[in-house]
Amino acid sequence: MSHKKSNPDPLSKFEWTIMNQIWDGSRMSAREVMEALPPEKQRAYTTIQTYLERLVGKGYLEKEKIGMVNFYGAVVSRESVVAGATNNFVNQVFAGSASRLAAYLIPNIDLNSKEIEMIRQLLDEAERGDA
């Protein structure tokens, strides 16, 4: 597993929820984020604003004021944040070993034949140096 530097401040569970909304959309206001959340993840408008400002402070979002409304947009890509979180997880839980991660996952999750074939293809590509 690559040991690339990850984002300095990891995202909390609810911050991931907000970031996924922004990554799936584009620039969004706090109200738009709030309205896009599934019912079980709804929070007060002021709570959403607080989380958005925290994400600006952490460097994940940028803020642009248009008229009286603040709009928030992602500064970092989903891919880079996922890569950082994955690397942190593998480093902390599996001592940086992708093979230990795979050895844990394969017997402990239900894989269908399509997923198994996809994993085989990924391993073949990695072995050839295509990955």
mmCIF file of N, CA and C in Angstrom:
data_model
loop_
_atom_site.group_PDB
_atom_site.id
_atom_site.type_symbol
_atom_site.label_atom_id
_atom_site.label_comp_id
_atom_site.label_asym_id
_atom_site.label_seq_id
_atom_site.Cartn_x
_atom_site.Cartn_y
_atom_site.Cartn_z
ATOM 1 N N MET A 1 0.857 -1.184 0.000
ATOM 2 C CA MET A 1 0.000 0.000 0.000
ATOM 3 C C MET A 1 0.887 1.226 0.000
ATOM 4 N N SER A 2 0.525 2.187 -0.781
ATOM 5 C CA SER A 2 1.283 3.428 -0.860
ATOM 6 C C SER A 2 1.147 4.191 0.455
ATOM 7 N N HIS A 3 2.191 4.883 0.823
ATOM 8 C CA HIS A 3 2.184 5.639 2.079
ATOM 9 C C HIS A 3 2.148 7.130 1.792
ATOM 10 N N LYS A 4 1.296 7.555 0.869
ATOM 11 C CA LYS A 4 1.178 8.961 0.518
ATOM 12 C C LYS A 4 0.645 9.747 1.707
ATOM 13 N N LYS A 5 1.020 11.007 1.778
ATOM 14 C CA LYS A 5 0.520 11.889 2.826
ATOM 15 C C LYS A 5 -0.977 12.083 2.621
ATOM 16 N N SER A 6 -1.713 11.924 3.689
ATOM 17 C CA SER A 6 -3.159 12.068 3.592
ATOM 18 C C SER A 6 -3.562 13.484 3.996
ATOM 19 N N ASN A 7 -4.840 13.754 3.882
ATOM 20 C CA ASN A 7 -5.348 15.048 4.307
ATOM 21 C C ASN A 7 -5.076 15.197 5.802
ATOM 22 N N PRO A 8 -4.665 16.378 6.257
ATOM 23 C CA PRO A 8 -4.217 16.535 7.642
ATOM 24 C C PRO A 8 -5.296 16.274 8.688
ATOM 25 N N ASP A 9 -6.507 16.695 8.448
ATOM 26 C CA ASP A 9 -7.571 16.504 9.421
ATOM 27 C C ASP A 9 -8.616 15.560 8.835
ATOM 28 N N PRO A 10 -8.692 14.347 9.359
ATOM 29 C CA PRO A 10 -9.662 13.391 8.814
ATOM 30 C C PRO A 10 -11.091 13.902 8.965
ATOM 31 N N LEU A 11 -11.944 13.420 8.098
ATOM 32 C CA LEU A 11 -13.361 13.793 8.146
ATOM 33 C C LEU A 11 -14.108 12.955 9.172
ATOM 34 N N SER A 12 -15.023 13.603 9.892
ATOM 35 C CA SER A 12 -15.922 12.866 10.780
ATOM 36 C C SER A 12 -16.987 12.182 9.918
ATOM 37 N N LYS A 13 -17.762 11.315 10.517
ATOM 38 C CA LYS A 13 -18.804 10.597 9.784
ATOM 39 C C LYS A 13 -19.791 11.566 9.121
ATOM 40 N N PHE A 14 -20.221 12.579 9.839
ATOM 41 C CA PHE A 14 -21.181 13.526 9.265
ATOM 42 C C PHE A 14 -20.518 14.442 8.240
ATOM 43 N N GLU A 15 -19.238 14.758 8.426
ATOM 44 C CA GLU A 15 -18.523 15.537 7.421
ATOM 45 C C GLU A 15 -18.435 14.762 6.101
ATOM 46 N N TRP A 16 -18.250 13.437 6.171
ATOM 47 C CA TRP A 16 -18.278 12.611 4.962
ATOM 48 C C TRP A 16 -19.633 12.753 4.271
ATOM 49 N N THR A 17 -20.705 12.745 5.041
ATOM 50 C CA THR A 17 -22.055 12.884 4.479
ATOM 51 C C THR A 17 -22.181 14.200 3.723
ATOM 52 N N ILE A 18 -21.718 15.274 4.333
ATOM 53 C CA ILE A 18 -21.797 16.591 3.696
ATOM 54 C C ILE A 18 -20.909 16.639 2.451
ATOM 55 N N MET A 19 -19.689 16.151 2.561
ATOM 56 C CA MET A 19 -18.780 16.177 1.417
ATOM 57 C C MET A 19 -19.350 15.364 0.258
ATOM 58 N N ASN A 20 -19.967 14.238 0.545
ATOM 59 C CA ASN A 20 -20.564 13.434 -0.530
ATOM 60 C C ASN A 20 -21.666 14.209 -1.238
ATOM 61 N N GLN A 21 -22.432 15.000 -0.509
ATOM 62 C CA GLN A 21 -23.462 15.832 -1.130
ATOM 63 C C GLN A 21 -22.810 16.857 -2.063
ATOM 64 N N ILE A 22 -21.750 17.486 -1.602
ATOM 65 C CA ILE A 22 -21.091 18.521 -2.400
ATOM 66 C C ILE A 22 -20.396 17.896 -3.611
ATOM 67 N N TRP A 23 -19.718 16.771 -3.408
ATOM 68 C CA TRP A 23 -19.068 16.102 -4.539
ATOM 69 C C TRP A 23 -20.093 15.653 -5.584
ATOM 70 N N ASP A 24 -21.267 15.244 -5.131
ATOM 71 C CA ASP A 24 -22.307 14.786 -6.062
ATOM 72 C C ASP A 24 -22.989 15.946 -6.777
ATOM 73 N N GLY A 25 -22.917 17.124 -6.193
ATOM 74 C CA GLY A 25 -23.547 18.290 -6.800
ATOM 75 C C GLY A 25 -22.486 19.198 -7.378
ATOM 76 N N SER A 26 -22.448 20.375 -6.853
ATOM 77 C CA SER A 26 -21.408 21.328 -7.229
ATOM 78 C C SER A 26 -21.321 22.307 -6.074
ATOM 79 N N ARG A 27 -21.342 23.575 -6.364
ATOM 80 C CA ARG A 27 -21.401 24.572 -5.282
ATOM 81 C C ARG A 27 -22.804 24.524 -4.693
ATOM 82 N N MET A 28 -22.854 24.493 -3.373
ATOM 83 C CA MET A 28 -24.157 24.399 -2.706
ATOM 84 C C MET A 28 -24.207 25.352 -1.529
ATOM 85 N N SER A 29 -25.392 25.869 -1.264
ATOM 86 C CA SER A 29 -25.616 26.666 -0.059
ATOM 87 C C SER A 29 -25.893 25.708 1.095
ATOM 88 N N ALA A 30 -25.869 26.242 2.305
ATOM 89 C CA ALA A 30 -26.183 25.422 3.478
ATOM 90 C C ALA A 30 -27.596 24.852 3.357
ATOM 91 N N ARG A 31 -28.530 25.658 2.886
ATOM 92 C CA ARG A 31 -29.911 25.186 2.723
ATOM 93 C C ARG A 31 -29.988 24.046 1.714
ATOM 94 N N GLU A 32 -29.251 24.174 0.600
ATOM 95 C CA GLU A 32 -29.254 23.114 -0.416
ATOM 96 C C GLU A 32 -28.656 21.825 0.138
ATOM 97 N N VAL A 33 -27.596 21.947 0.914
ATOM 98 C CA VAL A 33 -26.999 20.764 1.551
ATOM 99 C C VAL A 33 -28.020 20.135 2.481
ATOM 100 N N MET A 34 -28.650 20.962 3.322
ATOM 101 C CA MET A 34 -29.636 20.464 4.281
ATOM 102 C C MET A 34 -30.771 19.730 3.567
ATOM 103 N N GLU A 35 -31.284 20.316 2.481
ATOM 104 C CA GLU A 35 -32.403 19.715 1.757
ATOM 105 C C GLU A 35 -32.009 18.449 1.008
ATOM 106 N N ALA A 36 -30.730 18.305 0.681
ATOM 107 C CA ALA A 36 -30.269 17.119 -0.048
ATOM 108 C C ALA A 36 -30.005 15.928 0.871
ATOM 109 N N LEU A 37 -29.926 16.180 2.168
ATOM 110 C CA LEU A 37 -29.632 15.090 3.098
ATOM 111 C C LEU A 37 -30.815 14.143 3.221
ATOM 112 N N PRO A 38 -30.550 12.838 3.342
ATOM 113 C CA PRO A 38 -31.645 11.896 3.574
ATOM 114 C C PRO A 38 -32.297 12.177 4.928
ATOM 115 N N PRO A 39 -33.564 11.825 5.090
ATOM 116 C CA PRO A 39 -34.292 12.148 6.329
ATOM 117 C C PRO A 39 -33.575 11.718 7.611
ATOM 118 N N GLU A 40 -32.940 10.549 7.585
ATOM 119 C CA GLU A 40 -32.291 10.056 8.810
ATOM 120 C C GLU A 40 -31.020 10.822 9.160
ATOM 121 N N LYS A 41 -30.554 11.672 8.255
ATOM 122 C CA LYS A 41 -29.331 12.442 8.506
ATOM 123 C C LYS A 41 -29.601 13.937 8.617
ATOM 124 N N GLN A 42 -30.858 14.323 8.680
ATOM 125 C CA GLN A 42 -31.221 15.737 8.776
ATOM 126 C C GLN A 42 -30.676 16.343 10.067
ATOM 127 N N ARG A 43 -30.241 17.575 9.958
ATOM 128 C CA ARG A 43 -29.769 18.368 11.095
ATOM 129 C C ARG A 43 -30.345 19.772 10.943
ATOM 130 N N ALA A 44 -30.257 20.547 12.011
ATOM 131 C CA ALA A 44 -30.724 21.930 11.976
ATOM 132 C C ALA A 44 -29.867 22.731 10.991
ATOM 133 N N TYR A 45 -30.462 23.753 10.415
ATOM 134 C CA TYR A 45 -29.782 24.614 9.447
ATOM 135 C C TYR A 45 -28.483 25.159 10.026
ATOM 136 N N THR A 46 -28.527 25.625 11.271
ATOM 137 C CA THR A 46 -27.325 26.203 11.882
ATOM 138 C C THR A 46 -26.243 25.141 12.086
ATOM 139 N N THR A 47 -26.626 23.909 12.332
ATOM 140 C CA THR A 47 -25.658 22.820 12.469
ATOM 141 C C THR A 47 -24.955 22.577 11.144
ATOM 142 N N ILE A 48 -25.715 22.596 10.049
ATOM 143 C CA ILE A 48 -25.139 22.420 8.718
ATOM 144 C C ILE A 48 -24.139 23.550 8.436
ATOM 145 N N GLN A 49 -24.535 24.784 8.761
ATOM 146 C CA GLN A 49 -23.632 25.926 8.564
ATOM 147 C C GLN A 49 -22.329 25.729 9.337
ATOM 148 N N THR A 50 -22.437 25.269 10.572
ATOM 149 C CA THR A 50 -21.256 25.046 11.405
ATOM 150 C C THR A 50 -20.338 24.003 10.773
ATOM 151 N N TYR A 51 -20.914 22.901 10.321
ATOM 152 C CA TYR A 51 -20.114 21.856 9.674
ATOM 153 C C TYR A 51 -19.449 22.373 8.403
ATOM 154 N N LEU A 52 -20.189 23.137 7.604
ATOM 155 C CA LEU A 52 -19.612 23.693 6.375
ATOM 156 C C LEU A 52 -18.429 24.602 6.696
ATOM 157 N N GLU A 53 -18.556 25.438 7.705
ATOM 158 C CA GLU A 53 -17.460 26.330 8.090
ATOM 159 C C GLU A 53 -16.263 25.532 8.600
ATOM 160 N N ARG A 54 -16.515 24.454 9.330
ATOM 161 C CA ARG A 54 -15.415 23.588 9.776
ATOM 162 C C ARG A 54 -14.676 22.991 8.581
ATOM 163 N N LEU A 55 -15.443 22.575 7.576
ATOM 164 C CA LEU A 55 -14.839 21.979 6.382
ATOM 165 C C LEU A 55 -14.031 23.012 5.593
ATOM 166 N N VAL A 56 -14.462 24.274 5.629
ATOM 167 C CA VAL A 56 -13.660 25.352 5.031
ATOM 168 C C VAL A 56 -12.352 25.469 5.812
ATOM 169 N N GLY A 57 -12.452 25.487 7.131
ATOM 170 C CA GLY A 57 -11.270 25.602 7.987
ATOM 171 C C GLY A 57 -10.290 24.459 7.822
ATOM 172 N N LYS A 58 -10.806 23.279 7.574
ATOM 173 C CA LYS A 58 -9.947 22.103 7.374
ATOM 174 C C LYS A 58 -9.333 22.066 5.975
ATOM 175 N N GLY A 59 -9.828 22.918 5.091
ATOM 176 C CA GLY A 59 -9.275 22.961 3.746
ATOM 177 C C GLY A 59 -9.964 22.062 2.734
ATOM 178 N N TYR A 60 -11.121 21.525 3.068
ATOM 179 C CA TYR A 60 -11.864 20.659 2.150
ATOM 180 C C TYR A 60 -12.799 21.448 1.239
ATOM 181 N N LEU A 61 -13.300 22.582 1.745
ATOM 182 C CA LEU A 61 -14.246 23.398 0.991
ATOM 183 C C LEU A 61 -13.740 24.831 0.863
ATOM 184 N N GLU A 62 -14.267 25.514 -0.149
ATOM 185 C CA GLU A 62 -14.070 26.956 -0.247
ATOM 186 C C GLU A 62 -15.456 27.591 -0.215
ATOM 187 N N LYS A 63 -15.479 28.846 0.211
ATOM 188 C CA LYS A 63 -16.747 29.554 0.357
ATOM 189 C C LYS A 63 -16.754 30.757 -0.563
ATOM 190 N N GLU A 64 -17.880 30.969 -1.218
ATOM 191 C CA GLU A 64 -18.058 32.143 -2.064
ATOM 192 C C GLU A 64 -19.409 32.768 -1.711
ATOM 193 N N LYS A 65 -19.387 34.051 -1.391
ATOM 194 C CA LYS A 65 -20.626 34.751 -1.058
ATOM 195 C C LYS A 65 -21.196 35.380 -2.320
ATOM 196 N N ILE A 66 -22.425 35.012 -2.627
ATOM 197 C CA ILE A 66 -23.135 35.590 -3.768
ATOM 198 C C ILE A 66 -24.405 36.221 -3.203
ATOM 199 N N GLY A 67 -24.457 37.533 -3.270
ATOM 200 C CA GLY A 67 -25.566 38.235 -2.630
ATOM 201 C C GLY A 67 -25.475 38.024 -1.134
ATOM 202 N N MET A 68 -26.544 37.518 -0.556
ATOM 203 C CA MET A 68 -26.588 37.274 0.891
ATOM 204 C C MET A 68 -26.323 35.810 1.243
ATOM 205 N N VAL A 69 -25.990 34.985 0.246
ATOM 206 C CA VAL A 69 -25.886 33.540 0.475
ATOM 207 C C VAL A 69 -24.444 33.066 0.253
ATOM 208 N N ASN A 70 -23.971 32.236 1.185
ATOM 209 C CA ASN A 70 -22.670 31.591 1.032
ATOM 210 C C ASN A 70 -22.858 30.283 0.265
ATOM 211 N N PHE A 71 -22.008 30.070 -0.726
ATOM 212 C CA PHE A 71 -21.997 28.822 -1.479
ATOM 213 C C PHE A 71 -20.672 28.130 -1.211
ATOM 214 N N TYR A 72 -20.730 26.815 -1.075
ATOM 215 C CA TYR A 72 -19.563 26.019 -0.731
ATOM 216 C C TYR A 72 -19.259 25.045 -1.856
ATOM 217 N N GLY A 73 -17.987 24.932 -2.197
ATOM 218 C CA GLY A 73 -17.550 24.008 -3.232
ATOM 219 C C GLY A 73 -16.323 23.245 -2.767
ATOM 220 N N ALA A 74 -16.157 22.055 -3.278
ATOM 221 C CA ALA A 74 -15.027 21.210 -2.889
ATOM 222 C C ALA A 74 -13.717 21.778 -3.422
ATOM 223 N N VAL A 75 -12.704 21.760 -2.584
ATOM 224 C CA VAL A 75 -11.360 22.163 -2.958
ATOM 225 C C VAL A 75 -10.535 20.919 -3.300
ATOM 226 N N VAL A 76 -10.872 19.809 -2.683
ATOM 227 C CA VAL A 76 -10.161 18.548 -2.920
ATOM 228 C C VAL A 76 -11.128 17.543 -3.540
ATOM 229 N N SER A 77 -10.599 16.667 -4.353
ATOM 230 C CA SER A 77 -11.433 15.670 -5.024
ATOM 231 C C SER A 77 -11.800 14.543 -4.065
ATOM 232 N N ARG A 78 -12.909 13.905 -4.382
ATOM 233 C CA ARG A 78 -13.334 12.732 -3.614
ATOM 234 C C ARG A 78 -12.221 11.679 -3.645
ATOM 235 N N GLU A 79 -11.617 11.491 -4.824
ATOM 236 C CA GLU A 79 -10.591 10.464 -4.982
ATOM 237 C C GLU A 79 -9.411 10.696 -4.042
ATOM 238 N N SER A 80 -8.968 11.941 -3.923
ATOM 239 C CA SER A 80 -7.812 12.203 -3.057
ATOM 240 C C SER A 80 -8.166 12.010 -1.584
ATOM 241 N N VAL A 81 -9.387 12.361 -1.199
ATOM 242 C CA VAL A 81 -9.801 12.189 0.200
ATOM 243 C C VAL A 81 -9.986 10.705 0.513
ATOM 244 N N VAL A 82 -10.589 9.963 -0.421
ATOM 245 C CA VAL A 82 -10.754 8.517 -0.221
ATOM 246 C C VAL A 82 -9.385 7.845 -0.134
ATOM 247 N N ALA A 83 -8.462 8.247 -1.004
ATOM 248 C CA ALA A 83 -7.109 7.672 -0.969
ATOM 249 C C ALA A 83 -6.449 7.936 0.381
ATOM 250 N N GLY A 84 -6.560 9.161 0.874
ATOM 251 C CA GLY A 84 -5.961 9.492 2.167
ATOM 252 C C GLY A 84 -6.586 8.706 3.304
ATOM 253 N N ALA A 85 -7.917 8.618 3.319
ATOM 254 C CA ALA A 85 -8.609 7.882 4.382
ATOM 255 C C ALA A 85 -8.273 6.396 4.320
ATOM 256 N N THR A 86 -8.200 5.860 3.104
ATOM 257 C CA THR A 86 -7.871 4.437 2.940
ATOM 258 C C THR A 86 -6.452 4.164 3.410
ATOM 259 N N ASN A 87 -5.517 5.021 3.004
ATOM 260 C CA ASN A 87 -4.129 4.850 3.451
ATOM 261 C C ASN A 87 -4.022 4.940 4.970
ATOM 262 N N ASN A 88 -4.717 5.901 5.578
ATOM 263 C CA ASN A 88 -4.700 6.019 7.044
ATOM 264 C C ASN A 88 -5.224 4.744 7.690
ATOM 265 N N PHE A 89 -6.347 4.229 7.163
ATOM 266 C CA PHE A 89 -6.962 3.021 7.718
ATOM 267 C C PHE A 89 -6.004 1.833 7.601
ATOM 268 N N VAL A 90 -5.457 1.625 6.414
ATOM 269 C CA VAL A 90 -4.550 0.488 6.205
ATOM 270 C C VAL A 90 -3.310 0.629 7.081
ATOM 271 N N ASN A 91 -2.779 1.832 7.180
ATOM 272 C CA ASN A 91 -1.601 2.048 8.034
ATOM 273 C C ASN A 91 -1.900 1.785 9.499
ATOM 274 N N GLN A 92 -3.055 2.252 9.987
ATOM 275 C CA GLN A 92 -3.388 2.101 11.404
ATOM 276 C C GLN A 92 -3.817 0.682 11.761
ATOM 277 N N VAL A 93 -4.638 0.077 10.921
ATOM 278 C CA VAL A 93 -5.246 -1.211 11.269
ATOM 279 C C VAL A 93 -4.413 -2.402 10.789
ATOM 280 N N PHE A 94 -3.774 -2.264 9.636
ATOM 281 C CA PHE A 94 -3.060 -3.387 9.028
ATOM 282 C C PHE A 94 -1.563 -3.119 8.863
ATOM 283 N N ALA A 95 -1.034 -2.190 9.667
ATOM 284 C CA ALA A 95 0.398 -1.867 9.659
ATOM 285 C C ALA A 95 0.907 -1.560 8.248
ATOM 286 N N GLY A 96 0.052 -0.917 7.440
ATOM 287 C CA GLY A 96 0.458 -0.511 6.104
ATOM 288 C C GLY A 96 0.455 -1.623 5.072
ATOM 289 N N SER A 97 -0.067 -2.778 5.415
ATOM 290 C CA SER A 97 -0.002 -3.933 4.528
ATOM 291 C C SER A 97 -1.314 -4.162 3.780
ATOM 292 N N ALA A 98 -1.278 -3.952 2.464
ATOM 293 C CA ALA A 98 -2.460 -4.217 1.640
ATOM 294 C C ALA A 98 -2.791 -5.700 1.631
ATOM 295 N N SER A 99 -1.771 -6.554 1.704
ATOM 296 C CA SER A 99 -2.041 -7.997 1.699
ATOM 297 C C SER A 99 -2.762 -8.420 2.980
ATOM 298 N N ARG A 100 -2.439 -7.793 4.109
ATOM 299 C CA ARG A 100 -3.168 -8.097 5.351
ATOM 300 C C ARG A 100 -4.625 -7.653 5.239
ATOM 301 N N LEU A 101 -4.829 -6.492 4.617
ATOM 302 C CA LEU A 101 -6.200 -6.018 4.388
ATOM 303 C C LEU A 101 -6.963 -7.024 3.538
ATOM 304 N N ALA A 102 -6.371 -7.441 2.414
ATOM 305 C CA ALA A 102 -7.030 -8.404 1.528
ATOM 306 C C ALA A 102 -7.269 -9.727 2.253
ATOM 307 N N ALA A 103 -6.281 -10.181 3.024
ATOM 308 C CA ALA A 103 -6.428 -11.447 3.756
ATOM 309 C C ALA A 103 -7.578 -11.373 4.759
ATOM 310 N N TYR A 104 -7.832 -10.188 5.293
ATOM 311 C CA TYR A 104 -8.968 -10.028 6.198
ATOM 312 C C TYR A 104 -10.281 -9.945 5.420
ATOM 313 N N LEU A 105 -10.320 -9.133 4.386
ATOM 314 C CA LEU A 105 -11.565 -8.867 3.671
ATOM 315 C C LEU A 105 -12.126 -10.095 2.948
ATOM 316 N N ILE A 106 -11.277 -10.797 2.223
ATOM 317 C CA ILE A 106 -11.775 -11.860 1.345
ATOM 318 C C ILE A 106 -12.580 -12.927 2.088
ATOM 319 N N PRO A 107 -12.124 -13.449 3.210
ATOM 320 C CA PRO A 107 -12.961 -14.454 3.885
ATOM 321 C C PRO A 107 -14.101 -13.863 4.720
ATOM 322 N N ASN A 108 -14.081 -12.557 4.933
ATOM 323 C CA ASN A 108 -15.061 -11.951 5.840
ATOM 324 C C ASN A 108 -16.160 -11.151 5.154
ATOM 325 N N ILE A 109 -16.149 -11.077 3.834
ATOM 326 C CA ILE A 109 -17.230 -10.406 3.122
ATOM 327 C C ILE A 109 -17.763 -11.343 2.050
ATOM 328 N N ASP A 110 -19.010 -11.166 1.700
ATOM 329 C CA ASP A 110 -19.616 -11.984 0.658
ATOM 330 C C ASP A 110 -19.279 -11.396 -0.701
ATOM 331 N N LEU A 111 -18.540 -12.142 -1.492
ATOM 332 C CA LEU A 111 -18.180 -11.712 -2.835
ATOM 333 C C LEU A 111 -18.936 -12.554 -3.848
ATOM 334 N N ASN A 112 -19.544 -11.897 -4.827
ATOM 335 C CA ASN A 112 -20.172 -12.667 -5.900
ATOM 336 C C ASN A 112 -19.132 -12.939 -6.968
ATOM 337 N N SER A 113 -19.470 -13.769 -7.940
ATOM 338 C CA SER A 113 -18.492 -14.164 -8.954
ATOM 339 C C SER A 113 -18.005 -12.970 -9.777
ATOM 340 N N LYS A 114 -18.869 -11.990 -10.009
ATOM 341 C CA LYS A 114 -18.463 -10.795 -10.764
ATOM 342 C C LYS A 114 -17.399 -10.008 -9.995
ATOM 343 N N GLU A 115 -17.590 -9.861 -8.691
ATOM 344 C CA GLU A 115 -16.614 -9.142 -7.863
ATOM 345 C C GLU A 115 -15.281 -9.895 -7.800
ATOM 346 N N ILE A 116 -15.352 -11.215 -7.707
ATOM 347 C CA ILE A 116 -14.132 -12.023 -7.675
ATOM 348 C C ILE A 116 -13.357 -11.844 -8.977
ATOM 349 N N GLU A 117 -14.071 -11.870 -10.102
ATOM 350 C CA GLU A 117 -13.420 -11.677 -11.401
ATOM 351 C C GLU A 117 -12.796 -10.284 -11.497
ATOM 352 N N MET A 118 -13.479 -9.279 -10.991
ATOM 353 C CA MET A 118 -12.943 -7.922 -11.020
ATOM 354 C C MET A 118 -11.661 -7.830 -10.187
ATOM 355 N N ILE A 119 -11.645 -8.480 -9.038
ATOM 356 C CA ILE A 119 -10.452 -8.491 -8.183
ATOM 357 C C ILE A 119 -9.305 -9.186 -8.910
ATOM 358 N N ARG A 120 -9.609 -10.304 -9.566
ATOM 359 C CA ARG A 120 -8.575 -11.015 -10.342
ATOM 360 C C ARG A 120 -7.982 -10.104 -11.417
ATOM 361 N N GLN A 121 -8.849 -9.377 -12.115
ATOM 362 C CA GLN A 121 -8.373 -8.468 -13.165
ATOM 363 C C GLN A 121 -7.484 -7.368 -12.584
ATOM 364 N N LEU A 122 -7.900 -6.818 -11.458
ATOM 365 C CA LEU A 122 -7.093 -5.775 -10.809
ATOM 366 C C LEU A 122 -5.723 -6.308 -10.397
ATOM 367 N N LEU A 123 -5.700 -7.527 -9.858
ATOM 368 C CA LEU A 123 -4.430 -8.142 -9.465
ATOM 369 C C LEU A 123 -3.550 -8.414 -10.684
ATOM 370 N N ASP A 124 -4.162 -8.895 -11.776
ATOM 371 C CA ASP A 124 -3.405 -9.131 -13.012
ATOM 372 C C ASP A 124 -2.801 -7.825 -13.525
ATOM 373 N N GLU A 125 -3.588 -6.750 -13.518
ATOM 374 C CA GLU A 125 -3.099 -5.447 -13.975
ATOM 375 C C GLU A 125 -1.954 -4.967 -13.085
ATOM 376 N N ALA A 126 -2.096 -5.148 -11.789
ATOM 377 C CA ALA A 126 -1.042 -4.710 -10.854
ATOM 378 C C ALA A 126 0.236 -5.511 -11.090
ATOM 379 N N GLU A 127 0.087 -6.800 -11.358
ATOM 380 C CA GLU A 127 1.243 -7.650 -11.596
ATOM 381 C C GLU A 127 1.979 -7.248 -12.883
ATOM 382 N N ARG A 128 1.217 -6.846 -13.900
ATOM 383 C CA ARG A 128 1.802 -6.408 -15.170
ATOM 384 C C ARG A 128 2.323 -4.973 -15.094
ATOM 385 N N GLY A 129 1.975 -4.273 -14.030
ATOM 386 C CA GLY A 129 2.391 -2.879 -13.899
ATOM 387 C C GLY A 129 1.450 -1.903 -14.547
ATOM 388 N N ASP A 130 0.227 -2.355 -14.873
ATOM 389 C CA ASP A 130 -0.773 -1.484 -15.504
ATOM 390 C C ASP A 130 -1.541 -0.662 -14.487
ATOM 391 N N ALA A 131 -1.476 -1.011 -13.223
ATOM 392 C CA ALA A 131 -2.311 -0.339 -12.220
ATOM 393 C C ALA A 131 -1.671 0.942 -11.739
#
